[in-house]
Amino acid sequence: MPKILDIITNPDPILRKISKEIDSKNIKSRGFQSFCKDLILTMQKKDGIGLASPQIGKNIRIIVISQKDGPLCMINPKITKKSWAKEIAEEGCLSVPFTFGDVKRHKKINCLYLDLGGEKKRLKAEGLLSRIIQHEIDHLNGILFIDKADNIKEEEK
Ligand code: CO
């Protein structure tokens, strides 16, 4: 049974490390598959629209994203192309609770990643999906949205 994992919050140093790539040979292992399921369940139960592995204390390159047609798990995600055009929208993060801020991101991106079957996939994203992927890949590089945000607001706890 998948389990809900604890979310690590700022200023934990784990959130600032560069996460390691996953060896594609390990993707099909039971341990790895169940870890990805835990990550997805944790995102869903904490009402996140995206979650990156360092946020639950593992510095490995996996992100999960909640989508209408089910969760998307991206292993070793890479942005291969970014639109010149950017847009600004408000973001928050489970690791920076009660905090919101405006972040400028590329409007459209192309990505390359491995899926849970270890298959290489390409994805073109725009709008909210593009934003979430950029936010989550930042986590894999030790970057938090507050590093980039303007008009940071903190809600009463
Ligand atoms: Co985040």
Short mmCIF file of C-alpha atoms and ligand atoms in Angstrom, two decimals:
data_model
loop_
_atom_site.label_atom_id
_atom_site.label_comp_id
_atom_site.label_asym_id
_atom_site.label_seq_id
_atom_site.Cartn_x
_atom_site.Cartn_y
_atom_site.Cartn_z
CA MET A 1 0.00 0.00 0.00
CA PRO A 2 1.36 3.45 -0.86
CA LYS A 3 2.02 5.69 2.11
CA ILE A 4 1.92 9.42 2.76
CA LEU A 5 5.40 10.81 3.30
CA ASP A 6 6.38 13.84 5.39
CA ILE A 7 7.05 17.04 3.47
CA ILE A 8 10.29 18.82 4.19
CA THR A 9 10.03 22.58 4.57
CA ASN A 10 12.30 25.54 4.07
CA PRO A 11 15.03 26.15 5.37
CA ASP A 12 15.98 22.43 5.42
CA PRO A 13 19.33 22.07 3.54
CA ILE A 14 17.99 19.02 1.66
CA LEU A 15 15.91 21.44 -0.40
CA ARG A 16 19.09 23.19 -1.51
CA LYS A 17 21.00 20.17 -2.84
CA ILE A 18 21.35 19.17 -6.48
CA SER A 19 19.47 15.89 -6.92
CA LYS A 20 21.02 12.88 -8.64
CA GLU A 21 19.88 11.30 -11.89
CA ILE A 22 18.23 7.91 -11.67
CA ASP A 23 19.89 4.98 -13.39
CA SER A 24 17.27 3.75 -15.87
CA LYS A 25 18.09 0.15 -14.90
CA ASN A 26 16.60 0.80 -11.45
CA ILE A 27 13.25 2.17 -12.62
CA LYS A 28 11.52 -1.19 -12.75
CA SER A 29 12.64 -2.26 -9.28
CA ARG A 30 9.87 -2.76 -6.76
CA GLY A 31 11.44 -0.28 -4.33
CA PHE A 32 11.60 2.48 -6.93
CA GLN A 33 8.08 1.86 -8.22
CA SER A 34 6.64 1.94 -4.71
CA PHE A 35 8.57 5.12 -3.91
CA CYS A 36 6.99 6.82 -6.97
CA LYS A 37 3.55 5.67 -5.82
CA ASP A 38 4.22 7.16 -2.37
CA LEU A 39 5.27 10.42 -3.99
CA ILE A 40 2.04 10.54 -6.03
CA LEU A 41 -0.16 9.71 -3.04
CA THR A 42 1.61 12.33 -0.91
CA MET A 43 1.02 14.98 -3.58
CA GLN A 44 -2.66 14.04 -3.79
CA LYS A 45 -3.28 13.90 -0.04
CA LYS A 46 -1.52 17.21 0.60
CA ASP A 47 -3.50 18.88 -2.20
CA GLY A 48 -0.41 19.70 -4.23
CA ILE A 49 -0.49 20.09 -8.00
CA GLY A 50 3.12 18.98 -8.20
CA LEU A 51 5.79 17.48 -5.97
CA ALA A 52 9.51 16.85 -6.35
CA SER A 53 11.43 14.07 -4.64
CA PRO A 54 13.69 16.36 -2.53
CA GLN A 55 10.53 17.66 -0.85
CA ILE A 56 10.15 14.32 0.88
CA GLY A 57 13.86 14.11 1.65
CA LYS A 58 15.29 12.18 -1.31
CA ASN A 59 17.68 14.02 -3.56
CA ILE A 60 16.86 12.08 -6.72
CA ARG A 61 15.45 13.44 -9.99
CA ILE A 62 11.74 12.57 -9.95
CA ILE A 63 8.81 14.94 -10.16
CA VAL A 64 5.10 14.17 -10.10
CA ILE A 65 2.34 16.37 -11.43
CA SER A 66 -1.39 16.17 -10.94
CA GLN A 67 -3.38 16.28 -14.16
CA LYS A 68 -7.04 15.82 -15.07
CA ASP A 69 -6.41 12.43 -16.62
CA GLY A 70 -4.27 11.20 -13.72
CA PRO A 71 -0.85 11.79 -12.20
CA LEU A 72 2.20 12.28 -14.40
CA CYS A 73 5.52 10.95 -13.13
CA MET A 74 8.64 12.35 -14.82
CA ILE A 75 11.99 10.72 -14.13
CA ASN A 76 15.20 12.61 -14.99
CA PRO A 77 13.15 15.43 -16.58
CA LYS A 78 14.99 17.86 -18.84
CA ILE A 79 13.82 20.99 -20.58
CA THR A 80 15.07 20.81 -24.16
CA LYS A 81 13.46 23.99 -25.48
CA LYS A 82 12.04 27.13 -23.87
CA SER A 83 9.88 29.80 -25.43
CA TRP A 84 11.30 33.27 -25.53
CA ALA A 85 7.96 34.48 -24.22
CA LYS A 86 7.46 34.41 -20.48
CA GLU A 87 4.49 34.98 -18.25
CA ILE A 88 3.98 35.89 -14.63
CA ALA A 89 1.63 34.05 -12.25
CA GLU A 90 1.29 33.46 -8.55
CA GLU A 91 2.88 30.33 -7.08
CA GLY A 92 3.03 28.56 -3.78
CA CYS A 93 4.86 25.44 -2.59
CA LEU A 94 4.20 22.70 -0.03
CA SER A 95 7.76 23.21 1.22
CA VAL A 96 7.23 26.94 1.77
CA PRO A 97 3.88 26.91 3.55
CA PHE A 98 1.59 29.95 3.78
CA THR A 99 3.72 31.83 1.25
CA PHE A 100 2.82 33.04 -2.24
CA GLY A 101 4.59 35.12 -4.83
CA ASP A 102 4.62 36.09 -8.50
CA VAL A 103 7.07 34.15 -10.64
CA LYS A 104 8.03 34.74 -14.26
CA ARG A 105 8.35 31.49 -16.22
CA HIS A 106 8.72 30.42 -19.84
CA LYS A 107 5.31 30.18 -21.46
CA LYS A 108 6.06 27.02 -23.43
CA ILE A 109 8.65 24.30 -22.96
CA ASN A 110 9.61 21.00 -24.54
CA CYS A 111 10.72 18.25 -22.17
CA LEU A 112 12.36 14.88 -22.25
CA TYR A 113 11.94 12.38 -19.41
CA LEU A 114 11.61 8.70 -18.55
CA ASP A 115 8.22 7.34 -17.54
CA LEU A 116 7.52 4.69 -14.91
CA GLY A 117 8.10 1.98 -17.51
CA GLY A 118 11.58 3.41 -18.21
CA GLU A 119 10.48 4.64 -21.66
CA LYS A 120 11.88 7.88 -23.05
CA LYS A 121 9.08 10.42 -23.55
CA ARG A 122 8.76 13.86 -25.02
CA LEU A 123 6.25 16.42 -23.83
CA LYS A 124 5.29 19.87 -25.04
CA ALA A 125 3.78 21.95 -22.27
CA GLU A 126 2.32 25.41 -21.99
CA GLY A 127 0.38 27.44 -19.46
CA LEU A 128 -0.03 25.90 -16.01
CA LEU A 129 1.61 22.57 -16.91
CA SER A 130 4.68 24.35 -18.24
CA ARG A 131 4.82 26.40 -15.03
CA ILE A 132 4.52 23.38 -12.73
CA ILE A 133 7.24 21.46 -14.59
CA GLN A 134 9.61 24.45 -14.34
CA HIS A 135 8.82 24.87 -10.62
CA GLU A 136 9.40 21.16 -9.91
CA ILE A 137 12.61 20.92 -11.96
CA ASP A 138 13.89 23.92 -9.97
CA HIS A 139 13.46 21.77 -6.84
CA LEU A 140 15.81 19.18 -8.36
CA ASN A 141 18.40 21.93 -8.70
CA GLY A 142 18.01 23.26 -5.16
CA ILE A 143 15.97 26.28 -6.23
CA LEU A 144 12.78 27.41 -4.48
CA PHE A 145 10.16 29.68 -6.02
CA ILE A 146 10.84 32.33 -3.36
CA ASP A 147 14.31 32.76 -4.89
CA LYS A 148 12.64 34.08 -8.05
CA ALA A 149 9.38 35.56 -6.80
CA ASP A 150 8.24 39.16 -6.56
CA ASN A 151 5.50 40.47 -4.28
CA ILE A 152 5.99 37.69 -1.74
CA LYS A 153 3.04 37.44 0.62
CA GLU A 154 2.83 35.45 3.82
CA GLU A 155 -0.52 34.31 5.11
CA GLU A 156 -1.37 34.16 8.80
CA LYS A 157 -0.61 30.67 10.13
CO CO B 1 7.47 23.47 -4.76
#
